[in-house]
C-alpha cells in the first residue's frame, strides 16, 4: 500500500487527510499516482490538475517522474507559506 | 569537530524570546547573536486579518528545518542555531517563528539568520489559513519569497 497524505487547501477541497492506495504499475511514479487519483471523480480531477500542486515522496519534495513503491509515503500539497 | 547546538522545534506553545536568547548567548567565543521573530500582523494583501492557523506536515517539517540548518552551517561558521515554529491558531500580535544564530562575527550571524528564514518560508511544509473580514483564506505563496530564497543560490 502507498500511504497518501493531503495538506492545506488540497486536504480541504478533497475532504480527506490521508488515504491508502494499492501499489500497481499505474502508480509507479508520482505522476502515475496523481493520474490515478484524478480519475476518481470530478472533484479529485480538478484538485489534481492544479499547476501549483507539489508532491513529496517519503517526505522530500520531488519531481513528478519520481518512482513510487509499495510502502512509500506520498504527500500532495500547495506551495508552502510558513514563517 | 565541536559538538553542535541545534535546537529545532515545531510546537503549539508560545516561546519566550528572553529564554531562547539566554540559551544561545552564553558562549564567550561568540561575538554576535542575531535573532528574528515573525509575528501575526493585522493585514495581508489589503484585507484585515484577525487570526492565523498554521498547518504543517509532521515529520517532514522537522526534517526540512534540520536540512536548512545544516546548509547554513556549510556556508557560515556558526556556533548555535535555534529554530522554533509554532502551529495551530494564533491571534493578532502573537509570535509565530523564532530564529536565533550565534557566531564569532556579526556578518555570518546576520546572513545565516536571513538565509534560514528565507529558506524556511519557501521549503518547510507549513501553510497559513487566515481569518479576517473576508472570511477564511489560505495564504498564497509569494513570488518575492521565492526570489529571496533563489538569491542565496547565486551568492
JSON list of C-alpha atoms in Angstrom, two decimals:
[
{"chain": "A", "resi": 1, "resn": "UNK", "atom": "CA", "xyz": [0.00, 0.00, 0.00]},
{"chain": "A", "resi": 2, "resn": "UNK", "atom": "CA", "xyz": [1.02, 3.60, -0.61]},
{"chain": "A", "resi": 3, "resn": "UNK", "atom": "CA", "xyz": [0.24, 5.97, 2.23]},
{"chain": "A", "resi": 4, "resn": "UNK", "atom": "CA", "xyz": [-1.09, 9.14, 0.55]},
{"chain": "A", "resi": 5, "resn": "UNK", "atom": "CA", "xyz": [-1.39, 12.39, 2.52]},
{"chain": "A", "resi": 6, "resn": "UNK", "atom": "CA", "xyz": [-3.04, 15.72, 1.70]},
{"chain": "A", "resi": 7, "resn": "UNK", "atom": "CA", "xyz": [-2.43, 19.11, 3.32]},
{"chain": "A", "resi": 8, "resn": "UNK", "atom": "CA", "xyz": [-3.92, 22.61, 3.46]},
{"chain": "A", "resi": 9, "resn": "UNK", "atom": "CA", "xyz": [-6.31, 23.57, 0.57]},
{"chain": "A", "resi": 10, "resn": "UNK", "atom": "CA", "xyz": [-5.74, 20.18, -1.06]},
{"chain": "A", "resi": 11, "resn": "UNK", "atom": "CA", "xyz": [-6.90, 18.37, 2.10]},
{"chain": "A", "resi": 12, "resn": "UNK", "atom": "CA", "xyz": [-9.83, 20.78, 2.49]},
{"chain": "A", "resi": 13, "resn": "UNK", "atom": "CA", "xyz": [-11.02, 20.52, -1.14]},
{"chain": "A", "resi": 14, "resn": "UNK", "atom": "CA", "xyz": [-10.79, 16.72, -1.15]},
{"chain": "A", "resi": 15, "resn": "UNK", "atom": "CA", "xyz": [-12.27, 16.33, 2.33]},
{"chain": "A", "resi": 16, "resn": "UNK", "atom": "CA", "xyz": [-9.55, 13.76, 3.09]},
{"chain": "A", "resi": 17, "resn": "UNK", "atom": "CA", "xyz": [-6.34, 13.99, 5.12]},
{"chain": "A", "resi": 18, "resn": "UNK", "atom": "CA", "xyz": [-4.98, 10.61, 4.07]},
{"chain": "A", "resi": 19, "resn": "UNK", "atom": "CA", "xyz": [-5.89, 7.52, 2.07]},
{"chain": "A", "resi": 20, "resn": "UNK", "atom": "CA", "xyz": [-4.26, 4.17, 1.27]},
{"chain": "A", "resi": 21, "resn": "UNK", "atom": "CA", "xyz": [-3.73, 3.29, -2.38]},
{"chain": "A", "resi": 22, "resn": "UNK", "atom": "CA", "xyz": [-2.85, -0.16, -3.67]},
{"chain": "A", "resi": 23, "resn": "UNK", "atom": "CA", "xyz": [0.53, -0.01, -5.43]},
{"chain": "A", "resi": 24, "resn": "UNK", "atom": "CA", "xyz": [0.33, -1.01, -9.11]},
{"chain": "A", "resi": 25, "resn": "UNK", "atom": "CA", "xyz": [2.04, -0.38, -12.45]},
{"chain": "A", "resi": 26, "resn": "UNK", "atom": "CA", "xyz": [-0.22, 2.67, -12.82]},
{"chain": "A", "resi": 27, "resn": "UNK", "atom": "CA", "xyz": [1.09, 4.21, -9.57]},
{"chain": "A", "resi": 28, "resn": "UNK", "atom": "CA", "xyz": [4.82, 3.55, -10.12]},
{"chain": "A", "resi": 29, "resn": "UNK", "atom": "CA", "xyz": [5.63, 7.28, -10.35]},
{"chain": "A", "resi": 30, "resn": "UNK", "atom": "CA", "xyz": [4.31, 10.37, -8.57]},
{"chain": "A", "resi": 31, "resn": "UNK", "atom": "CA", "xyz": [2.67, 11.41, -11.86]},
{"chain": "A", "resi": 32, "resn": "UNK", "atom": "CA", "xyz": [1.04, 7.99, -12.21]},
{"chain": "A", "resi": 33, "resn": "UNK", "atom": "CA", "xyz": [-0.36, 8.16, -8.71]},
{"chain": "A", "resi": 34, "resn": "UNK", "atom": "CA", "xyz": [-1.62, 11.67, -9.42]},
{"chain": "A", "resi": 35, "resn": "UNK", "atom": "CA", "xyz": [-3.39, 10.46, -12.58]},
{"chain": "A", "resi": 36, "resn": "UNK", "atom": "CA", "xyz": [-4.95, 7.53, -10.72]},
{"chain": "A", "resi": 37, "resn": "UNK", "atom": "CA", "xyz": [-6.30, 9.88, -8.02]},
{"chain": "A", "resi": 38, "resn": "UNK", "atom": "CA", "xyz": [-7.56, 12.34, -10.67]},
{"chain": "A", "resi": 39, "resn": "UNK", "atom": "CA", "xyz": [-9.60, 9.52, -12.22]},
{"chain": "A", "resi": 40, "resn": "UNK", "atom": "CA", "xyz": [-11.69, 9.07, -9.05]},
{"chain": "A", "resi": 41, "resn": "UNK", "atom": "CA", "xyz": [-14.22, 11.81, -9.89]},
{"chain": "A", "resi": 42, "resn": "UNK", "atom": "CA", "xyz": [-14.58, 15.45, -11.00]},
{"chain": "A", "resi": 43, "resn": "UNK", "atom": "CA", "xyz": [-13.62, 16.86, -7.61]},
{"chain": "A", "resi": 44, "resn": "UNK", "atom": "CA", "xyz": [-10.39, 14.84, -7.49]},
{"chain": "A", "resi": 45, "resn": "UNK", "atom": "CA", "xyz": [-9.66, 15.59, -11.15]},
{"chain": "A", "resi": 46, "resn": "UNK", "atom": "CA", "xyz": [-9.90, 19.33, -10.50]},
{"chain": "A", "resi": 47, "resn": "UNK", "atom": "CA", "xyz": [-7.64, 19.31, -7.42]},
{"chain": "A", "resi": 48, "resn": "UNK", "atom": "CA", "xyz": [-5.05, 17.04, -9.03]},
{"chain": "A", "resi": 49, "resn": "UNK", "atom": "CA", "xyz": [-4.98, 19.22, -12.18]},
{"chain": "A", "resi": 50, "resn": "UNK", "atom": "CA", "xyz": [-3.72, 22.30, -10.31]},
{"chain": "A", "resi": 51, "resn": "UNK", "atom": "CA", "xyz": [-0.47, 23.54, -11.84]},
{"chain": "A", "resi": 52, "resn": "UNK", "atom": "CA", "xyz": [0.63, 24.66, -8.36]},
{"chain": "A", "resi": 53, "resn": "UNK", "atom": "CA", "xyz": [0.31, 21.19, -6.83]},
{"chain": "A", "resi": 54, "resn": "UNK", "atom": "CA", "xyz": [3.50, 19.88, -5.19]},
{"chain": "A", "resi": 55, "resn": "UNK", "atom": "CA", "xyz": [4.38, 16.29, -4.34]},
{"chain": "A", "resi": 56, "resn": "UNK", "atom": "CA", "xyz": [6.67, 14.91, -1.62]},
{"chain": "A", "resi": 57, "resn": "UNK", "atom": "CA", "xyz": [7.80, 11.28, -1.86]},
{"chain": "A", "resi": 58, "resn": "UNK", "atom": "CA", "xyz": [8.91, 9.97, 1.55]},
{"chain": "A", "resi": 59, "resn": "UNK", "atom": "CA", "xyz": [8.93, 13.50, 2.96]},
{"chain": "A", "resi": 60, "resn": "UNK", "atom": "CA", "xyz": [11.14, 15.06, 0.25]},
{"chain": "A", "resi": 61, "resn": "UNK", "atom": "CA", "xyz": [9.71, 17.45, -2.37]},
{"chain": "A", "resi": 62, "resn": "UNK", "atom": "CA", "xyz": [10.08, 15.51, -5.61]},
{"chain": "A", "resi": 63, "resn": "UNK", "atom": "CA", "xyz": [9.66, 15.78, -9.35]},
{"chain": "A", "resi": 64, "resn": "UNK", "atom": "CA", "xyz": [6.64, 14.13, -10.97]},
{"chain": "A", "resi": 65, "resn": "UNK", "atom": "CA", "xyz": [8.76, 11.36, -12.54]},
{"chain": "A", "resi": 66, "resn": "UNK", "atom": "CA", "xyz": [9.99, 10.17, -9.11]},
{"chain": "A", "resi": 67, "resn": "UNK", "atom": "CA", "xyz": [9.43, 6.42, -8.61]},
{"chain": "A", "resi": 68, "resn": "UNK", "atom": "CA", "xyz": [6.80, 5.38, -6.07]},
{"chain": "A", "resi": 69, "resn": "UNK", "atom": "CA", "xyz": [6.88, 1.94, -4.49]},
{"chain": "A", "resi": 70, "resn": "UNK", "atom": "CA", "xyz": [4.75, -0.13, -2.18]},
{"chain": "A", "resi": 71, "resn": "UNK", "atom": "CA", "xyz": [5.18, 1.20, 1.40]},
{"chain": "A", "resi": 72, "resn": "UNK", "atom": "CA", "xyz": [6.08, 4.74, 0.33]},
{"chain": "A", "resi": 73, "resn": "UNK", "atom": "CA", "xyz": [4.54, 7.86, 1.81]},
{"chain": "A", "resi": 74, "resn": "UNK", "atom": "CA", "xyz": [3.42, 10.37, -0.84]},
{"chain": "A", "resi": 75, "resn": "UNK", "atom": "CA", "xyz": [2.01, 13.78, 0.06]},
{"chain": "A", "resi": 76, "resn": "UNK", "atom": "CA", "xyz": [0.21, 16.29, -2.17]},
{"chain": "A", "resi": 77, "resn": "UNK", "atom": "CA", "xyz": [0.03, 19.93, -1.14]},
{"chain": "A", "resi": 78, "resn": "UNK", "atom": "CA", "xyz": [0.04, 23.55, -2.37]},
{"chain": "A", "resi": 79, "resn": "UNK", "atom": "CA", "xyz": [3.09, 25.86, -2.25]},
{"chain": "A", "resi": 80, "resn": "UNK", "atom": "CA", "xyz": [4.23, 26.38, 1.34]},
{"chain": "A", "resi": 81, "resn": "UNK", "atom": "CA", "xyz": [3.50, 29.61, 3.25]},
{"chain": "A", "resi": 82, "resn": "UNK", "atom": "CA", "xyz": [5.14, 29.36, 6.68]},
{"chain": "A", "resi": 83, "resn": "UNK", "atom": "CA", "xyz": [7.36, 31.77, 8.56]},
{"chain": "B", "resi": 1, "resn": "UNK", "atom": "CA", "xyz": [34.67, 18.80, 15.37]},
{"chain": "B", "resi": 2, "resn": "UNK", "atom": "CA", "xyz": [32.94, 20.52, 18.24]},
{"chain": "B", "resi": 3, "resn": "UNK", "atom": "CA", "xyz": [29.51, 19.47, 19.41]},
{"chain": "B", "resi": 4, "resn": "UNK", "atom": "CA", "xyz": [26.90, 21.48, 17.57]},
{"chain": "B", "resi": 5, "resn": "UNK", "atom": "CA", "xyz": [23.96, 23.12, 19.25]},
{"chain": "B", "resi": 6, "resn": "UNK", "atom": "CA", "xyz": [20.91, 22.90, 17.05]},
{"chain": "B", "resi": 7, "resn": "UNK", "atom": "CA", "xyz": [17.52, 23.41, 18.64]},
{"chain": "B", "resi": 8, "resn": "UNK", "atom": "CA", "xyz": [14.73, 22.77, 16.12]},
{"chain": "B", "resi": 9, "resn": "UNK", "atom": "CA", "xyz": [11.19, 22.74, 17.47]},
{"chain": "B", "resi": 10, "resn": "UNK", "atom": "CA", "xyz": [7.68, 22.68, 16.00]},
{"chain": "B", "resi": 11, "resn": "UNK", "atom": "CA", "xyz": [5.16, 23.34, 18.75]},
{"chain": "B", "resi": 12, "resn": "UNK", "atom": "CA", "xyz": [1.75, 24.82, 19.55]},
{"chain": "B", "resi": 13, "resn": "UNK", "atom": "CA", "xyz": [3.01, 26.64, 22.66]},
{"chain": "B", "resi": 14, "resn": "UNK", "atom": "CA", "xyz": [4.36, 30.17, 22.55]},
{"chain": "B", "resi": 15, "resn": "UNK", "atom": "CA", "xyz": [8.08, 30.71, 23.16]},
{"chain": "B", "resi": 16, "resn": "UNK", "atom": "CA", "xyz": [9.96, 33.18, 25.35]},
{"chain": "B", "resi": 17, "resn": "UNK", "atom": "CA", "xyz": [12.45, 35.34, 23.46]},
{"chain": "B", "resi": 18, "resn": "UNK", "atom": "CA", "xyz": [14.49, 36.15, 26.64]},
{"chain": "B", "resi": 19, "resn": "UNK", "atom": "CA", "xyz": [14.75, 32.43, 27.45]},
{"chain": "B", "resi": 20, "resn": "UNK", "atom": "CA", "xyz": [15.70, 31.48, 23.89]},
{"chain": "B", "resi": 21, "resn": "UNK", "atom": "CA", "xyz": [18.24, 34.32, 23.79]},
{"chain": "B", "resi": 22, "resn": "UNK", "atom": "CA", "xyz": [19.77, 33.17, 27.10]},
{"chain": "B", "resi": 23, "resn": "UNK", "atom": "CA", "xyz": [20.12, 29.59, 25.77]},
{"chain": "B", "resi": 24, "resn": "UNK", "atom": "CA", "xyz": [22.27, 30.63, 22.83]},
{"chain": "B", "resi": 25, "resn": "UNK", "atom": "CA", "xyz": [24.04, 33.72, 24.20]},
{"chain": "B", "resi": 26, "resn": "UNK", "atom": "CA", "xyz": [26.12, 32.04, 26.90]},
{"chain": "B", "resi": 27, "resn": "UNK", "atom": "CA", "xyz": [29.29, 31.24, 24.92]},
{"chain": "B", "resi": 28, "resn": "UNK", "atom": "CA", "xyz": [32.13, 33.78, 25.15]},
{"chain": "B", "resi": 29, "resn": "UNK", "atom": "CA", "xyz": [33.63, 32.64, 21.83]},
{"chain": "B", "resi": 30, "resn": "UNK", "atom": "CA", "xyz": [30.61, 34.23, 20.13]},
{"chain": "B", "resi": 31, "resn": "UNK", "atom": "CA", "xyz": [30.77, 37.94, 19.43]},
{"chain": "B", "resi": 32, "resn": "UNK", "atom": "CA", "xyz": [27.39, 38.05, 17.67]},
{"chain": "B", "resi": 33, "resn": "UNK", "atom": "CA", "xyz": [23.86, 36.86, 18.41]},
{"chain": "B", "resi": 34, "resn": "UNK", "atom": "CA", "xyz": [21.21, 37.56, 15.77]},
{"chain": "B", "resi": 35, "resn": "UNK", "atom": "CA", "xyz": [17.55, 36.70, 16.37]},
{"chain": "B", "resi": 36, "resn": "UNK", "atom": "CA", "xyz": [14.45, 37.03, 14.22]},
{"chain": "B", "resi": 37, "resn": "UNK", "atom": "CA", "xyz": [10.82, 36.83, 15.38]},
{"chain": "B", "resi": 38, "resn": "UNK", "atom": "CA", "xyz": [7.94, 36.54, 12.91]},
{"chain": "B", "resi": 39, "resn": "UNK", "atom": "CA", "xyz": [4.52, 37.71, 14.19]},
{"chain": "B", "resi": 40, "resn": "UNK", "atom": "CA", "xyz": [0.86, 37.66, 13.17]},
{"chain": "B", "resi": 41, "resn": "UNK", "atom": "CA", "xyz": [0.15, 41.06, 11.61]},
{"chain": "B", "resi": 42, "resn": "UNK", "atom": "CA", "xyz": [-3.20, 42.73, 11.08]},
{"chain": "B", "resi": 43, "resn": "UNK", "atom": "CA", "xyz": [-3.26, 42.84, 7.26]},
{"chain": "B", "resi": 44, "resn": "UNK", "atom": "CA", "xyz": [-2.36, 40.79, 4.21]},
{"chain": "B", "resi": 45, "resn": "UNK", "atom": "CA", "xyz": [-2.86, 41.85, 0.58]},
{"chain": "B", "resi": 46, "resn": "UNK", "atom": "CA", "xyz": [-5.19, 44.63, 1.70]},
{"chain": "B", "resi": 47, "resn": "UNK", "atom": "CA", "xyz": [-7.55, 42.54, 3.86]},
{"chain": "B", "resi": 48, "resn": "UNK", "atom": "CA", "xyz": [-7.98, 42.71, 7.63]},
{"chain": "B", "resi": 49, "resn": "UNK", "atom": "CA", "xyz": [-6.58, 39.67, 9.45]},
{"chain": "B", "resi": 50, "resn": "UNK", "atom": "CA", "xyz": [-7.85, 38.69, 12.91]},
{"chain": "B", "resi": 51, "resn": "UNK", "atom": "CA", "xyz": [-6.10, 35.37, 13.45]},
{"chain": "B", "resi": 52, "resn": "UNK", "atom": "CA", "xyz": [-3.98, 32.79, 11.71]},
{"chain": "B", "resi": 53, "resn": "UNK", "atom": "CA", "xyz": [-3.95, 28.98, 11.76]},
{"chain": "B", "resi": 54, "resn": "UNK", "atom": "CA", "xyz": [-0.73, 27.21, 10.86]},
{"chain": "B", "resi": 55, "resn": "UNK", "atom": "CA", "xyz": [-0.89, 23.68, 9.48]},
{"chain": "B", "resi": 56, "resn": "UNK", "atom": "CA", "xyz": [2.22, 21.54, 8.93]},
{"chain": "B", "resi": 57, "resn": "UNK", "atom": "CA", "xyz": [3.39, 18.14, 7.72]},
{"chain": "B", "resi": 58, "resn": "UNK", "atom": "CA", "xyz": [4.64, 16.40, 10.88]},
{"chain": "B", "resi": 59, "resn": "UNK", "atom": "CA", "xyz": [7.95, 14.66, 10.34]},
{"chain": "B", "resi": 60, "resn": "UNK", "atom": "CA", "xyz": [8.81, 16.33, 7.05]},
{"chain": "B", "resi": 61, "resn": "UNK", "atom": "CA", "xyz": [8.73, 19.79, 8.66]},
{"chain": "B", "resi": 62, "resn": "UNK", "atom": "CA", "xyz": [11.33, 18.89, 11.27]},
{"chain": "B", "resi": 63, "resn": "UNK", "atom": "CA", "xyz": [13.47, 17.13, 8.62]},
{"chain": "B", "resi": 64, "resn": "UNK", "atom": "CA", "xyz": [13.46, 20.19, 6.33]},
{"chain": "B", "resi": 65, "resn": "UNK", "atom": "CA", "xyz": [14.33, 22.53, 9.21]},
{"chain": "B", "resi": 66, "resn": "UNK", "atom": "CA", "xyz": [17.28, 20.28, 10.11]},
{"chain": "B", "resi": 67, "resn": "UNK", "atom": "CA", "xyz": [18.38, 20.25, 6.45]},
{"chain": "B", "resi": 68, "resn": "UNK", "atom": "CA", "xyz": [18.33, 24.03, 6.08]},
{"chain": "B", "resi": 69, "resn": "UNK", "atom": "CA", "xyz": [20.21, 24.37, 9.39]},
{"chain": "B", "resi": 70, "resn": "UNK", "atom": "CA", "xyz": [22.88, 22.01, 8.03]},
{"chain": "B", "resi": 71, "resn": "UNK", "atom": "CA", "xyz": [23.05, 24.08, 4.81]},
{"chain": "B", "resi": 72, "resn": "UNK", "atom": "CA", "xyz": [23.55, 27.29, 6.82]},
{"chain": "B", "resi": 73, "resn": "UNK", "atom": "CA", "xyz": [26.36, 25.61, 8.77]},
{"chain": "B", "resi": 74, "resn": "UNK", "atom": "CA", "xyz": [28.08, 24.69, 5.50]},
{"chain": "B", "resi": 75, "resn": "UNK", "atom": "CA", "xyz": [28.01, 28.32, 4.35]},
{"chain": "B", "resi": 76, "resn": "UNK", "atom": "CA", "xyz": [28.93, 30.19, 7.54]},
{"chain": "B", "resi": 77, "resn": "UNK", "atom": "CA", "xyz": [30.98, 29.47, 10.69]},
{"chain": "B", "resi": 78, "resn": "UNK", "atom": "CA", "xyz": [28.08, 29.24, 13.15]},
{"chain": "B", "resi": 79, "resn": "UNK", "atom": "CA", "xyz": [28.04, 28.16, 16.74]},
{"chain": "B", "resi": 80, "resn": "UNK", "atom": "CA", "xyz": [24.43, 27.89, 17.94]},
{"chain": "B", "resi": 81, "resn": "UNK", "atom": "CA", "xyz": [21.26, 27.70, 15.87]},
{"chain": "B", "resi": 82, "resn": "UNK", "atom": "CA", "xyz": [17.68, 27.69, 17.17]},
{"chain": "B", "resi": 83, "resn": "UNK", "atom": "CA", "xyz": [14.55, 27.46, 15.03]},
{"chain": "B", "resi": 84, "resn": "UNK", "atom": "CA", "xyz": [11.14, 27.37, 16.72]},
{"chain": "B", "resi": 85, "resn": "UNK", "atom": "CA", "xyz": [7.98, 27.44, 14.60]},
{"chain": "B", "resi": 86, "resn": "UNK", "atom": "CA", "xyz": [4.52, 27.37, 16.09]},
{"chain": "B", "resi": 87, "resn": "UNK", "atom": "CA", "xyz": [1.49, 25.56, 14.64]},
{"chain": "B", "resi": 88, "resn": "UNK", "atom": "CA", "xyz": [-2.22, 25.85, 15.45]},
{"chain": "B", "resi": 89, "resn": "UNK", "atom": "CA", "xyz": [-4.26, 29.04, 15.82]},
{"chain": "B", "resi": 90, "resn": "UNK", "atom": "CA", "xyz": [-2.55, 32.31, 16.76]},
{"chain": "B", "resi": 91, "resn": "UNK", "atom": "CA", "xyz": [-4.18, 35.67, 17.49]},
{"chain": "B", "resi": 92, "resn": "UNK", "atom": "CA", "xyz": [-3.12, 39.04, 16.17]},
{"chain": "B", "resi": 93, "resn": "UNK", "atom": "CA", "xyz": [0.28, 40.10, 17.50]},
{"chain": "B", "resi": 94, "resn": "UNK", "atom": "CA", "xyz": [1.29, 36.59, 18.60]},
{"chain": "B", "resi": 95, "resn": "UNK", "atom": "CA", "xyz": [4.71, 35.20, 17.80]},
{"chain": "B", "resi": 96, "resn": "UNK", "atom": "CA", "xyz": [4.88, 32.58, 15.01]},
{"chain": "B", "resi": 97, "resn": "UNK", "atom": "CA", "xyz": [8.56, 31.83, 14.50]},
{"chain": "B", "resi": 98, "resn": "UNK", "atom": "CA", "xyz": [11.90, 32.36, 16.25]},
{"chain": "B", "resi": 99, "resn": "UNK", "atom": "CA", "xyz": [15.30, 32.07, 14.63]},
{"chain": "B", "resi": 100, "resn": "UNK", "atom": "CA", "xyz": [18.48, 32.58, 16.64]},
{"chain": "B", "resi": 101, "resn": "UNK", "atom": "CA", "xyz": [22.03, 32.27, 15.36]},
{"chain": "B", "resi": 102, "resn": "UNK", "atom": "CA", "xyz": [25.37, 32.87, 17.05]},
{"chain": "B", "resi": 103, "resn": "UNK", "atom": "CA", "xyz": [28.82, 33.28, 15.54]},
{"chain": "B", "resi": 104, "resn": "UNK", "atom": "CA", "xyz": [32.19, 34.85, 16.27]},
{"chain": "B", "resi": 105, "resn": "UNK", "atom": "CA", "xyz": [31.35, 37.75, 13.93]},
{"chain": "B", "resi": 106, "resn": "UNK", "atom": "CA", "xyz": [28.18, 39.60, 13.01]},
{"chain": "B", "resi": 107, "resn": "UNK", "atom": "CA", "xyz": [28.25, 39.17, 9.23]},
{"chain": "B", "resi": 108, "resn": "UNK", "atom": "CA", "xyz": [27.95, 35.38, 9.43]},
{"chain": "B", "resi": 109, "resn": "UNK", "atom": "CA", "xyz": [25.21, 35.60, 12.06]},
{"chain": "B", "resi": 110, "resn": "UNK", "atom": "CA", "xyz": [23.15, 38.18, 10.12]},
{"chain": "B", "resi": 111, "resn": "UNK", "atom": "CA", "xyz": [23.49, 36.32, 6.82]},
{"chain": "B", "resi": 112, "resn": "UNK", "atom": "CA", "xyz": [22.69, 32.90, 8.29]},
{"chain": "B", "resi": 113, "resn": "UNK", "atom": "CA", "xyz": [19.61, 34.21, 10.11]},
{"chain": "B", "resi": 114, "resn": "UNK", "atom": "CA", "xyz": [18.24, 35.75, 6.91]},
{"chain": "B", "resi": 115, "resn": "UNK", "atom": "CA", "xyz": [19.10, 32.61, 4.90]},
{"chain": "B", "resi": 116, "resn": "UNK", "atom": "CA", "xyz": [17.26, 30.44, 7.44]},
{"chain": "B", "resi": 117, "resn": "UNK", "atom": "CA", "xyz": [14.03, 32.47, 7.36]},
{"chain": "B", "resi": 118, "resn": "UNK", "atom": "CA", "xyz": [14.13, 32.79, 3.55]},
{"chain": "B", "resi": 119, "resn": "UNK", "atom": "CA", "xyz": [14.56, 29.02, 3.19]},
{"chain": "B", "resi": 120, "resn": "UNK", "atom": "CA", "xyz": [12.05, 28.19, 5.91]},
{"chain": "B", "resi": 121, "resn": "UNK", "atom": "CA", "xyz": [9.41, 30.27, 4.11]},
{"chain": "B", "resi": 122, "resn": "UNK", "atom": "CA", "xyz": [9.92, 28.51, 0.78]},
{"chain": "B", "resi": 123, "resn": "UNK", "atom": "CA", "xyz": [10.98, 24.94, 1.72]},
{"chain": "B", "resi": 124, "resn": "UNK", "atom": "CA", "xyz": [9.38, 23.94, 5.03]},
{"chain": "B", "resi": 125, "resn": "UNK", "atom": "CA", "xyz": [5.88, 22.43, 4.75]},
{"chain": "B", "resi": 126, "resn": "UNK", "atom": "CA", "xyz": [3.81, 24.96, 6.69]},
{"chain": "B", "resi": 127, "resn": "UNK", "atom": "CA", "xyz": [0.59, 26.53, 5.43]},
{"chain": "B", "resi": 128, "resn": "UNK", "atom": "CA", "xyz": [-1.22, 29.61, 6.77]},
{"chain": "B", "resi": 129, "resn": "UNK", "atom": "CA", "xyz": [-5.01, 29.88, 6.94]},
{"chain": "B", "resi": 130, "resn": "UNK", "atom": "CA", "xyz": [-6.03, 33.48, 7.62]},
{"chain": "B", "resi": 131, "resn": "UNK", "atom": "CA", "xyz": [-9.27, 34.54, 9.24]},
{"chain": "B", "resi": 132, "resn": "UNK", "atom": "CA", "xyz": [-10.48, 38.12, 8.81]},
{"chain": "B", "resi": 133, "resn": "UNK", "atom": "CA", "xyz": [-13.11, 40.39, 7.31]},
{"chain": "B", "resi": 134, "resn": "UNK", "atom": "CA", "xyz": [-13.09, 38.32, 4.10]},
{"chain": "B", "resi": 135, "resn": "UNK", "atom": "CA", "xyz": [-13.73, 35.02, 5.94]},
{"chain": "B", "resi": 136, "resn": "UNK", "atom": "CA", "xyz": [-11.11, 32.26, 5.96]},
{"chain": "B", "resi": 137, "resn": "UNK", "atom": "CA", "xyz": [-8.48, 32.18, 3.25]},
{"chain": "B", "resi": 138, "resn": "UNK", "atom": "CA", "xyz": [-5.41, 30.09, 2.59]},
{"chain": "B", "resi": 139, "resn": "UNK", "atom": "CA", "xyz": [-2.46, 32.41, 2.15]},
{"chain": "B", "resi": 140, "resn": "UNK", "atom": "CA", "xyz": [-0.97, 32.37, -1.36]},
{"chain": "B", "resi": 141, "resn": "UNK", "atom": "CA", "xyz": [2.75, 31.77, -1.76]},
{"chain": "B", "resi": 142, "resn": "UNK", "atom": "CA", "xyz": [4.52, 35.00, -2.74]},
{"chain": "B", "resi": 143, "resn": "UNK", "atom": "CA", "xyz": [6.91, 35.29, -5.70]},
{"chain": "B", "resi": 144, "resn": "UNK", "atom": "CA", "xyz": [9.01, 37.71, -3.62]},
{"chain": "B", "resi": 145, "resn": "UNK", "atom": "CA", "xyz": [9.66, 34.97, -1.05]},
{"chain": "B", "resi": 146, "resn": "UNK", "atom": "CA", "xyz": [10.74, 32.53, -3.76]},
{"chain": "B", "resi": 147, "resn": "UNK", "atom": "CA", "xyz": [13.03, 35.18, -5.27]},
{"chain": "B", "resi": 148, "resn": "UNK", "atom": "CA", "xyz": [14.58, 35.88, -1.86]},
{"chain": "B", "resi": 149, "resn": "UNK", "atom": "CA", "xyz": [15.42, 32.19, -1.46]},
{"chain": "B", "resi": 150, "resn": "UNK", "atom": "CA", "xyz": [16.78, 31.98, -5.02]},
{"chain": "B", "resi": 151, "resn": "UNK", "atom": "CA", "xyz": [19.09, 34.95, -4.40]},
{"chain": "B", "resi": 152, "resn": "UNK", "atom": "CA", "xyz": [21.04, 32.75, -1.97]},
{"chain": "B", "resi": 153, "resn": "UNK", "atom": "CA", "xyz": [21.80, 30.22, -4.72]},
{"chain": "B", "resi": 154, "resn": "UNK", "atom": "CA", "xyz": [23.65, 32.98, -6.64]},
{"chain": "B", "resi": 155, "resn": "UNK", "atom": "CA", "xyz": [25.69, 34.30, -3.72]}
]
